[in-house]
Amino acid sequence: MSTLARTLRNLRKIGIKDYAHQLQNIGDTKAGTYIATDRYGNKYYENLEQELPLRTRWVDYKDQEYSPCQIEPGWHAWMSYLVDKPPTDDALLRTGQRAWEIPEHRPNLTASRGAFKTYSTYVFFP
């Protein structure tokens, strides 16, 4: 929950359209520096001055129905404060796609209709 002064300051900085978008999608208002966009269209931001510790980085998902599994591994490391530099600035994370990686993102289907379900291979004959 943010204070009224912080909310009004962010409204002045980002404007009505982005203010409404943030309230609709993340439930809070944030103003910060645009870092980069990943290959899925997610936008990453950072604000080191006016945010609480460990709440200084955030993502604006491209899709309305978002899931944290839509973040690439390098960006996930940056969002989780495992690395200080974003993948666009870090030489190790900028290596691109490796030969063993799958070319397209596969979403996590847990708790959905597409989730893996085990089945019995035992046949019972009375």
mmCIF file of N, CA and C in Angstrom:
data_model
loop_
_atom_site.group_PDB
_atom_site.id
_atom_site.type_symbol
_atom_site.label_atom_id
_atom_site.label_comp_id
_atom_site.label_asym_id
_atom_site.label_seq_id
_atom_site.Cartn_x
_atom_site.Cartn_y
_atom_site.Cartn_z
ATOM 1 N N MET A 1 0.850 -1.177 0.000
ATOM 2 C CA MET A 1 0.000 0.000 0.000
ATOM 3 C C MET A 1 0.892 1.235 0.000
ATOM 4 N N SER A 2 0.533 2.173 -0.766
ATOM 5 C CA SER A 2 1.349 3.377 -0.860
ATOM 6 C C SER A 2 0.641 4.549 -0.177
ATOM 7 N N THR A 3 1.419 5.545 0.125
ATOM 8 C CA THR A 3 0.859 6.734 0.764
ATOM 9 C C THR A 3 0.189 7.613 -0.278
ATOM 10 N N LEU A 4 -0.642 8.512 0.188
ATOM 11 C CA LEU A 4 -1.352 9.413 -0.719
ATOM 12 C C LEU A 4 -0.376 10.347 -1.441
ATOM 13 N N ALA A 5 0.635 10.837 -0.711
ATOM 14 C CA ALA A 5 1.622 11.729 -1.332
ATOM 15 C C ALA A 5 2.403 11.009 -2.426
ATOM 16 N N ARG A 6 2.793 9.763 -2.174
ATOM 17 C CA ARG A 6 3.532 8.988 -3.180
ATOM 18 C C ARG A 6 2.657 8.714 -4.397
ATOM 19 N N THR A 7 1.402 8.388 -4.168
ATOM 20 C CA THR A 7 0.476 8.119 -5.261
ATOM 21 C C THR A 7 0.275 9.360 -6.133
ATOM 22 N N LEU A 8 0.087 10.511 -5.513
ATOM 23 C CA LEU A 8 -0.098 11.743 -6.282
ATOM 24 C C LEU A 8 1.187 12.148 -7.011
ATOM 25 N N ARG A 9 2.346 11.932 -6.406
ATOM 26 C CA ARG A 9 3.619 12.221 -7.063
ATOM 27 C C ARG A 9 3.799 11.332 -8.303
ATOM 28 N N ASN A 10 3.442 10.063 -8.179
ATOM 29 C CA ASN A 10 3.549 9.165 -9.330
ATOM 30 C C ASN A 10 2.543 9.518 -10.409
ATOM 31 N N LEU A 11 1.364 9.950 -10.030
ATOM 32 C CA LEU A 11 0.361 10.394 -11.006
ATOM 33 C C LEU A 11 0.900 11.573 -11.808
ATOM 34 N N ARG A 12 1.542 12.517 -11.140
ATOM 35 C CA ARG A 12 2.104 13.675 -11.832
ATOM 36 C C ARG A 12 3.242 13.261 -12.776
ATOM 37 N N LYS A 13 4.041 12.278 -12.387
ATOM 38 C CA LYS A 13 5.191 11.867 -13.201
ATOM 39 C C LYS A 13 4.796 11.031 -14.416
ATOM 40 N N ILE A 14 3.874 10.089 -14.240
ATOM 41 C CA ILE A 14 3.606 9.144 -15.327
ATOM 42 C C ILE A 14 2.373 9.487 -16.152
ATOM 43 N N GLY A 15 1.479 10.309 -15.636
ATOM 44 C CA GLY A 15 0.294 10.687 -16.401
ATOM 45 C C GLY A 15 -0.900 9.790 -16.104
ATOM 46 N N ILE A 16 -2.060 10.237 -16.551
ATOM 47 C CA ILE A 16 -3.327 9.553 -16.256
ATOM 48 C C ILE A 16 -3.386 8.168 -16.896
ATOM 49 N N LYS A 17 -2.963 8.045 -18.147
ATOM 50 C CA LYS A 17 -3.083 6.782 -18.869
ATOM 51 C C LYS A 17 -2.245 5.688 -18.203
ATOM 52 N N ASP A 18 -0.959 5.952 -17.941
ATOM 53 C CA ASP A 18 -0.111 4.956 -17.296
ATOM 54 C C ASP A 18 -0.531 4.716 -15.855
ATOM 55 N N TYR A 19 -1.023 5.747 -15.192
ATOM 56 C CA TYR A 19 -1.520 5.617 -13.820
ATOM 57 C C TYR A 19 -2.671 4.611 -13.772
ATOM 58 N N ALA A 20 -3.643 4.755 -14.666
ATOM 59 C CA ALA A 20 -4.779 3.833 -14.715
ATOM 60 C C ALA A 20 -4.329 2.429 -15.109
ATOM 61 N N HIS A 21 -3.394 2.341 -16.043
ATOM 62 C CA HIS A 21 -2.867 1.033 -16.473
ATOM 63 C C HIS A 21 -2.203 0.305 -15.313
ATOM 64 N N GLN A 22 -1.398 1.012 -14.533
ATOM 65 C CA GLN A 22 -0.716 0.386 -13.402
ATOM 66 C C GLN A 22 -1.693 -0.029 -12.306
ATOM 67 N N LEU A 23 -2.668 0.803 -12.021
ATOM 68 C CA LEU A 23 -3.660 0.425 -11.016
ATOM 69 C C LEU A 23 -4.452 -0.801 -11.455
ATOM 70 N N GLN A 24 -4.747 -0.896 -12.739
ATOM 71 C CA GLN A 24 -5.490 -2.038 -13.252
ATOM 72 C C GLN A 24 -4.658 -3.317 -13.211
ATOM 73 N N ASN A 25 -3.360 -3.232 -13.546
ATOM 74 C CA ASN A 25 -2.548 -4.435 -13.699
ATOM 75 C C ASN A 25 -1.758 -4.833 -12.461
ATOM 76 N N ILE A 26 -1.115 -3.881 -11.780
ATOM 77 C CA ILE A 26 -0.296 -4.265 -10.627
ATOM 78 C C ILE A 26 -0.872 -3.782 -9.306
ATOM 79 N N GLY A 27 -1.904 -2.971 -9.335
ATOM 80 C CA GLY A 27 -2.554 -2.534 -8.117
ATOM 81 C C GLY A 27 -1.796 -1.469 -7.340
ATOM 82 N N ASP A 28 -0.785 -0.879 -7.930
ATOM 83 C CA ASP A 28 0.020 0.148 -7.284
ATOM 84 C C ASP A 28 0.525 1.088 -8.371
ATOM 85 N N THR A 29 0.954 2.268 -7.981
ATOM 86 C CA THR A 29 1.520 3.187 -8.958
ATOM 87 C C THR A 29 3.012 3.310 -8.717
ATOM 88 N N LYS A 30 3.772 3.242 -9.786
ATOM 89 C CA LYS A 30 5.223 3.344 -9.698
ATOM 90 C C LYS A 30 5.726 4.215 -10.836
ATOM 91 N N ALA A 31 6.731 5.013 -10.534
ATOM 92 C CA ALA A 31 7.379 5.835 -11.553
ATOM 93 C C ALA A 31 8.863 5.535 -11.479
ATOM 94 N N GLY A 32 9.465 5.267 -12.619
ATOM 95 C CA GLY A 32 10.881 4.947 -12.610
ATOM 96 C C GLY A 32 11.488 5.026 -13.986
ATOM 97 N N THR A 33 12.716 4.535 -14.079
ATOM 98 C CA THR A 33 13.484 4.566 -15.310
ATOM 99 C C THR A 33 13.207 3.310 -16.121
ATOM 100 N N TYR A 34 12.899 3.498 -17.395
ATOM 101 C CA TYR A 34 12.719 2.373 -18.312
ATOM 102 C C TYR A 34 14.082 1.744 -18.563
ATOM 103 N N ILE A 35 14.194 0.426 -18.368
ATOM 104 C CA ILE A 35 15.458 -0.284 -18.556
ATOM 105 C C ILE A 35 15.518 -0.912 -19.947
ATOM 106 N N ALA A 36 14.578 -1.783 -20.259
ATOM 107 C CA ALA A 36 14.592 -2.454 -21.569
ATOM 108 C C ALA A 36 13.297 -3.237 -21.763
ATOM 109 N N THR A 37 13.160 -3.793 -22.952
ATOM 110 C CA THR A 37 12.054 -4.688 -23.292
ATOM 111 C C THR A 37 12.643 -6.023 -23.699
ATOM 112 N N ASP A 38 12.070 -7.116 -23.205
ATOM 113 C CA ASP A 38 12.579 -8.432 -23.588
ATOM 114 C C ASP A 38 11.942 -8.884 -24.900
ATOM 115 N N ARG A 39 12.295 -10.070 -25.359
ATOM 116 C CA ARG A 39 11.808 -10.530 -26.666
ATOM 117 C C ARG A 39 10.329 -10.886 -26.666
ATOM 118 N N TYR A 40 9.695 -10.956 -25.489
ATOM 119 C CA TYR A 40 8.264 -11.230 -25.414
ATOM 120 C C TYR A 40 7.433 -9.961 -25.297
ATOM 121 N N GLY A 41 8.085 -8.813 -25.222
ATOM 122 C CA GLY A 41 7.380 -7.552 -25.163
ATOM 123 C C GLY A 41 7.159 -7.009 -23.761
ATOM 124 N N ASN A 42 7.684 -7.675 -22.732
ATOM 125 C CA ASN A 42 7.572 -7.178 -21.363
ATOM 126 C C ASN A 42 8.543 -6.023 -21.161
ATOM 127 N N LYS A 43 8.102 -4.989 -20.444
ATOM 128 C CA LYS A 43 8.941 -3.810 -20.201
ATOM 129 C C LYS A 43 9.411 -3.811 -18.748
ATOM 130 N N TYR A 44 10.683 -3.503 -18.544
ATOM 131 C CA TYR A 44 11.284 -3.538 -17.217
ATOM 132 C C TYR A 44 11.676 -2.135 -16.779
ATOM 133 N N TYR A 45 11.413 -1.841 -15.495
ATOM 134 C CA TYR A 45 11.650 -0.518 -14.926
ATOM 135 C C TYR A 45 12.414 -0.647 -13.615
ATOM 136 N N GLU A 46 13.040 0.476 -13.223
ATOM 137 C CA GLU A 46 13.754 0.521 -11.951
ATOM 138 C C GLU A 46 13.687 1.936 -11.391
ATOM 139 N N ASN A 47 13.547 2.029 -10.070
ATOM 140 C CA ASN A 47 13.549 3.311 -9.370
ATOM 141 C C ASN A 47 14.271 3.092 -8.049
ATOM 142 N N LEU A 48 15.508 3.556 -7.956
ATOM 143 C CA LEU A 48 16.305 3.334 -6.758
ATOM 144 C C LEU A 48 16.119 4.406 -5.697
ATOM 145 N N GLU A 49 15.562 5.551 -6.040
ATOM 146 C CA GLU A 49 15.491 6.666 -5.104
ATOM 147 C C GLU A 49 14.253 6.625 -4.203
ATOM 148 N N GLN A 50 13.082 6.409 -4.783
ATOM 149 C CA GLN A 50 11.855 6.657 -4.042
ATOM 150 C C GLN A 50 11.065 5.409 -3.681
ATOM 151 N N GLU A 51 11.581 4.244 -3.952
ATOM 152 C CA GLU A 51 10.855 3.027 -3.629
ATOM 153 C C GLU A 51 11.448 2.362 -2.390
ATOM 154 N N LEU A 52 10.666 1.500 -1.799
ATOM 155 C CA LEU A 52 11.129 0.741 -0.642
ATOM 156 C C LEU A 52 12.179 -0.280 -1.079
ATOM 157 N N PRO A 53 13.075 -0.689 -0.180
ATOM 158 C CA PRO A 53 14.066 -1.707 -0.541
ATOM 159 C C PRO A 53 13.391 -2.990 -1.017
ATOM 160 N N LEU A 54 13.979 -3.599 -2.022
ATOM 161 C CA LEU A 54 13.489 -4.816 -2.672
ATOM 162 C C LEU A 54 12.148 -4.631 -3.389
ATOM 163 N N ARG A 55 11.768 -3.389 -3.624
ATOM 164 C CA ARG A 55 10.591 -3.087 -4.454
ATOM 165 C C ARG A 55 10.961 -2.065 -5.518
ATOM 166 N N THR A 56 12.236 -2.028 -5.872
ATOM 167 C CA THR A 56 12.722 -1.006 -6.787
ATOM 168 C C THR A 56 12.666 -1.435 -8.245
ATOM 169 N N ARG A 57 12.431 -2.699 -8.517
ATOM 170 C CA ARG A 57 12.366 -3.199 -9.900
ATOM 171 C C ARG A 57 11.007 -3.818 -10.142
ATOM 172 N N TRP A 58 10.449 -3.559 -11.323
ATOM 173 C CA TRP A 58 9.167 -4.146 -11.652
ATOM 174 C C TRP A 58 9.057 -4.346 -13.148
ATOM 175 N N VAL A 59 8.078 -5.155 -13.538
ATOM 176 C CA VAL A 59 7.855 -5.484 -14.944
ATOM 177 C C VAL A 59 6.431 -5.104 -15.317
ATOM 178 N N ASP A 60 6.290 -4.584 -16.522
ATOM 179 C CA ASP A 60 4.981 -4.308 -17.098
ATOM 180 C C ASP A 60 4.776 -5.368 -18.179
ATOM 181 N N TYR A 61 3.936 -6.354 -17.878
ATOM 182 C CA TYR A 61 3.728 -7.473 -18.797
ATOM 183 C C TYR A 61 2.997 -7.023 -20.054
ATOM 184 N N LYS A 62 3.318 -7.670 -21.151
ATOM 185 C CA LYS A 62 2.672 -7.344 -22.424
ATOM 186 C C LYS A 62 1.221 -7.812 -22.422
ATOM 187 N N ASP A 63 0.980 -9.012 -21.911
ATOM 188 C CA ASP A 63 -0.363 -9.589 -21.915
ATOM 189 C C ASP A 63 -1.131 -9.181 -20.670
ATOM 190 N N GLN A 64 -2.450 -9.104 -20.810
ATOM 191 C CA GLN A 64 -3.296 -8.784 -19.658
ATOM 192 C C GLN A 64 -3.324 -9.938 -18.666
ATOM 193 N N GLU A 65 -3.379 -11.164 -19.165
ATOM 194 C CA GLU A 65 -3.352 -12.342 -18.287
ATOM 195 C C GLU A 65 -1.903 -12.771 -18.152
ATOM 196 N N TYR A 66 -1.241 -12.210 -17.179
ATOM 197 C CA TYR A 66 0.184 -12.441 -17.028
ATOM 198 C C TYR A 66 0.475 -13.509 -15.987
ATOM 199 N N SER A 67 1.668 -14.041 -16.096
ATOM 200 C CA SER A 67 2.166 -15.042 -15.168
ATOM 201 C C SER A 67 3.662 -14.807 -15.016
ATOM 202 N N PRO A 68 4.209 -14.996 -13.835
ATOM 203 C CA PRO A 68 5.654 -14.811 -13.664
ATOM 204 C C PRO A 68 6.494 -15.742 -14.539
ATOM 205 N N CYS A 69 5.919 -16.806 -15.054
ATOM 206 C CA CYS A 69 6.695 -17.696 -15.926
ATOM 207 C C CYS A 69 6.905 -17.068 -17.306
ATOM 208 N N GLN A 70 6.348 -15.886 -17.565
ATOM 209 C CA GLN A 70 6.558 -15.201 -18.840
ATOM 210 C C GLN A 70 7.815 -14.349 -18.837
ATOM 211 N N ILE A 71 8.615 -14.421 -17.774
ATOM 212 C CA ILE A 71 9.861 -13.670 -17.683
ATOM 213 C C ILE A 71 11.017 -14.583 -18.064
ATOM 214 N N GLU A 72 11.917 -14.098 -18.892
ATOM 215 C CA GLU A 72 13.093 -14.873 -19.291
ATOM 216 C C GLU A 72 14.017 -15.078 -18.094
ATOM 217 N N PRO A 73 14.853 -16.121 -18.100
ATOM 218 C CA PRO A 73 15.719 -16.409 -16.953
ATOM 219 C C PRO A 73 16.663 -15.267 -16.574
ATOM 220 N N GLY A 74 17.257 -14.595 -17.537
ATOM 221 C CA GLY A 74 18.157 -13.484 -17.225
ATOM 222 C C GLY A 74 17.436 -12.341 -16.558
ATOM 223 N N TRP A 75 16.241 -12.030 -17.057
ATOM 224 C CA TRP A 75 15.447 -10.966 -16.446
ATOM 225 C C TRP A 75 14.936 -11.394 -15.082
ATOM 226 N N HIS A 76 14.642 -12.680 -14.913
ATOM 227 C CA HIS A 76 14.209 -13.167 -13.605
ATOM 228 C C HIS A 76 15.322 -12.990 -12.575
ATOM 229 N N ALA A 77 16.562 -13.260 -12.968
ATOM 230 C CA ALA A 77 17.697 -13.063 -12.056
ATOM 231 C C ALA A 77 17.825 -11.592 -11.674
ATOM 232 N N TRP A 78 17.626 -10.698 -12.619
ATOM 233 C CA TRP A 78 17.713 -9.262 -12.326
ATOM 234 C C TRP A 78 16.554 -8.819 -11.435
ATOM 235 N N MET A 79 15.335 -9.278 -11.725
ATOM 236 C CA MET A 79 14.170 -8.906 -10.920
ATOM 237 C C MET A 79 14.285 -9.416 -9.489
ATOM 238 N N SER A 80 14.935 -10.556 -9.294
ATOM 239 C CA SER A 80 15.080 -11.160 -7.967
ATOM 240 C C SER A 80 16.317 -10.676 -7.230
ATOM 241 N N TYR A 81 17.024 -9.688 -7.777
ATOM 242 C CA TYR A 81 18.223 -9.101 -7.174
ATOM 243 C C TYR A 81 19.365 -10.106 -7.049
ATOM 244 N N LEU A 82 19.407 -11.105 -7.937
ATOM 245 C CA LEU A 82 20.534 -12.035 -7.957
ATOM 246 C C LEU A 82 21.727 -11.427 -8.678
ATOM 247 N N VAL A 83 21.474 -10.525 -9.609
ATOM 248 C CA VAL A 83 22.528 -9.794 -10.318
ATOM 249 C C VAL A 83 22.198 -8.306 -10.257
ATOM 250 N N ASP A 84 23.236 -7.481 -10.340
ATOM 251 C CA ASP A 84 23.035 -6.033 -10.250
ATOM 252 C C ASP A 84 22.738 -5.389 -11.595
ATOM 253 N N LYS A 85 23.291 -5.950 -12.668
ATOM 254 C CA LYS A 85 23.093 -5.379 -13.999
ATOM 255 C C LYS A 85 21.975 -6.110 -14.726
ATOM 256 N N PRO A 86 21.175 -5.401 -15.508
ATOM 257 C CA PRO A 86 20.161 -6.086 -16.317
ATOM 258 C C PRO A 86 20.828 -6.901 -17.421
ATOM 259 N N PRO A 87 20.134 -7.873 -17.989
ATOM 260 C CA PRO A 87 20.730 -8.716 -19.031
ATOM 261 C C PRO A 87 21.234 -7.943 -20.248
ATOM 262 N N THR A 88 20.729 -6.752 -20.484
ATOM 263 C CA THR A 88 21.215 -5.966 -21.617
ATOM 264 C C THR A 88 22.614 -5.419 -21.367
ATOM 265 N N ASP A 89 23.016 -5.280 -20.096
ATOM 266 C CA ASP A 89 24.331 -4.745 -19.744
ATOM 267 C C ASP A 89 25.322 -5.809 -19.284
ATOM 268 N N ASP A 90 24.843 -6.980 -18.914
ATOM 269 C CA ASP A 90 25.695 -8.037 -18.383
ATOM 270 C C ASP A 90 26.150 -8.959 -19.510
ATOM 271 N N ALA A 91 27.462 -9.092 -19.671
ATOM 272 C CA ALA A 91 28.001 -9.897 -20.768
ATOM 273 C C ALA A 91 27.655 -11.375 -20.616
ATOM 274 N N LEU A 92 27.611 -11.863 -19.391
ATOM 275 C CA LEU A 92 27.305 -13.271 -19.163
ATOM 276 C C LEU A 92 25.848 -13.598 -19.505
ATOM 277 N N LEU A 93 24.941 -12.708 -19.170
ATOM 278 C CA LEU A 93 23.526 -12.948 -19.447
ATOM 279 C C LEU A 93 23.133 -12.586 -20.878
ATOM 280 N N ARG A 94 23.992 -11.896 -21.594
ATOM 281 C CA ARG A 94 23.698 -11.460 -22.957
ATOM 282 C C ARG A 94 24.167 -12.480 -23.989
ATOM 283 N N THR A 95 24.503 -13.674 -23.563
ATOM 284 C CA THR A 95 25.041 -14.675 -24.483
ATOM 285 C C THR A 95 24.042 -15.116 -25.541
ATOM 286 N N GLY A 96 22.793 -14.814 -25.344
ATOM 287 C CA GLY A 96 21.780 -15.200 -26.330
ATOM 288 C C GLY A 96 21.268 -16.592 -26.051
ATOM 289 N N GLN A 97 20.745 -17.204 -27.063
ATOM 290 C CA GLN A 97 20.159 -18.524 -26.896
ATOM 291 C C GLN A 97 21.221 -19.593 -27.088
ATOM 292 N N ARG A 98 21.278 -20.494 -26.144
ATOM 293 C CA ARG A 98 22.251 -21.584 -26.209
ATOM 294 C C ARG A 98 21.670 -22.737 -26.999
ATOM 295 N N ALA A 99 22.531 -23.671 -27.409
ATOM 296 C CA ALA A 99 22.086 -24.780 -28.258
ATOM 297 C C ALA A 99 21.098 -25.693 -27.535
ATOM 298 N N TRP A 100 21.221 -25.824 -26.238
ATOM 299 C CA TRP A 100 20.366 -26.749 -25.500
ATOM 300 C C TRP A 100 19.044 -26.116 -25.069
ATOM 301 N N GLU A 101 18.875 -24.815 -25.244
ATOM 302 C CA GLU A 101 17.632 -24.163 -24.854
ATOM 303 C C GLU A 101 16.557 -24.352 -25.916
ATOM 304 N N ILE A 102 15.328 -24.443 -25.453
ATOM 305 C CA ILE A 102 14.227 -24.539 -26.413
ATOM 306 C C ILE A 102 14.027 -23.168 -27.058
ATOM 307 N N PRO A 103 13.689 -23.111 -28.341
ATOM 308 C CA PRO A 103 13.630 -21.820 -29.034
ATOM 309 C C PRO A 103 12.481 -20.929 -28.595
ATOM 310 N N GLU A 104 11.354 -21.495 -28.237
ATOM 311 C CA GLU A 104 10.202 -20.689 -27.853
ATOM 312 C C GLU A 104 9.848 -20.948 -26.399
ATOM 313 N N HIS A 105 9.285 -19.944 -25.787
ATOM 314 C CA HIS A 105 8.882 -20.046 -24.387
ATOM 315 C C HIS A 105 7.691 -20.971 -24.240
ATOM 316 N N ARG A 106 7.766 -21.875 -23.272
ATOM 317 C CA ARG A 106 6.628 -22.726 -22.936
ATOM 318 C C ARG A 106 6.106 -22.296 -21.571
ATOM 319 N N PRO A 107 4.858 -21.905 -21.473
ATOM 320 C CA PRO A 107 4.340 -21.442 -20.179
ATOM 321 C C PRO A 107 4.202 -22.603 -19.194
ATOM 322 N N ASN A 108 4.190 -22.263 -17.927
ATOM 323 C CA ASN A 108 3.964 -23.231 -16.870
ATOM 324 C C ASN A 108 2.477 -23.525 -16.817
ATOM 325 N N LEU A 109 2.085 -24.763 -17.049
ATOM 326 C CA LEU A 109 0.672 -25.114 -17.142
ATOM 327 C C LEU A 109 0.114 -25.671 -15.837
ATOM 328 N N THR A 110 0.843 -25.542 -14.736
ATOM 329 C CA THR A 110 0.366 -26.034 -13.458
ATOM 330 C C THR A 110 -0.948 -25.368 -13.089
ATOM 331 N N ALA A 111 -1.869 -26.151 -12.558
ATOM 332 C CA ALA A 111 -3.194 -25.690 -12.126
ATOM 333 C C ALA A 111 -4.036 -25.184 -13.298
ATOM 334 N N SER A 112 -3.799 -25.721 -14.472
ATOM 335 C CA SER A 112 -4.633 -25.376 -15.622
ATOM 336 C C SER A 112 -5.087 -26.667 -16.293
ATOM 337 N N ARG A 113 -5.921 -26.545 -17.306
ATOM 338 C CA ARG A 113 -6.411 -27.734 -17.997
ATOM 339 C C ARG A 113 -5.307 -28.454 -18.765
ATOM 340 N N GLY A 114 -4.254 -27.737 -19.109
ATOM 341 C CA GLY A 114 -3.165 -28.340 -19.860
ATOM 342 C C GLY A 114 -2.087 -28.984 -18.999
ATOM 343 N N ALA A 115 -2.279 -29.023 -17.698
ATOM 344 C CA ALA A 115 -1.272 -29.579 -16.792
ATOM 345 C C ALA A 115 -1.138 -31.087 -16.980
ATOM 346 N N PHE A 116 0.036 -31.605 -16.691
ATOM 347 C CA PHE A 116 0.282 -33.042 -16.788
ATOM 348 C C PHE A 116 -0.477 -33.758 -15.689
ATOM 349 N N LYS A 117 -1.152 -34.834 -16.048
ATOM 350 C CA LYS A 117 -1.870 -35.634 -15.068
ATOM 351 C C LYS A 117 -1.404 -37.080 -15.197
ATOM 352 N N THR A 118 -1.056 -37.657 -14.083
ATOM 353 C CA THR A 118 -0.648 -39.060 -14.119
ATOM 354 C C THR A 118 -1.886 -39.927 -14.295
ATOM 355 N N TYR A 119 -1.670 -41.101 -14.789
ATOM 356 C CA TYR A 119 -2.778 -42.034 -14.950
ATOM 357 C C TYR A 119 -2.273 -43.419 -14.575
ATOM 358 N N SER A 120 -3.163 -44.267 -14.229
ATOM 359 C CA SER A 120 -2.801 -45.604 -13.780
ATOM 360 C C SER A 120 -2.580 -46.511 -14.982
ATOM 361 N N THR A 121 -1.484 -47.253 -14.926
ATOM 362 C CA THR A 121 -1.223 -48.240 -15.985
ATOM 363 C C THR A 121 -1.572 -49.645 -15.492
ATOM 364 N N TYR A 122 -2.057 -49.723 -14.286
ATOM 365 C CA TYR A 122 -2.419 -51.001 -13.701
ATOM 366 C C TYR A 122 -3.833 -51.348 -14.136
ATOM 367 N N VAL A 123 -4.007 -52.536 -14.652
ATOM 368 C CA VAL A 123 -5.316 -52.995 -15.081
ATOM 369 C C VAL A 123 -5.763 -54.050 -14.097
ATOM 370 N N PHE A 124 -6.896 -53.849 -13.528
ATOM 371 C CA PHE A 124 -7.423 -54.772 -12.541
ATOM 372 C C PHE A 124 -8.467 -55.671 -13.204
ATOM 373 N N PHE A 125 -8.240 -56.997 -13.157
ATOM 374 C CA PHE A 125 -9.211 -57.961 -13.695
ATOM 375 C C PHE A 125 -9.794 -58.729 -12.531
ATOM 376 N N PRO A 126 -11.064 -58.609 -12.291
ATOM 377 C CA PRO A 126 -11.659 -59.346 -11.143
ATOM 378 C C PRO A 126 -11.840 -60.826 -11.416
#
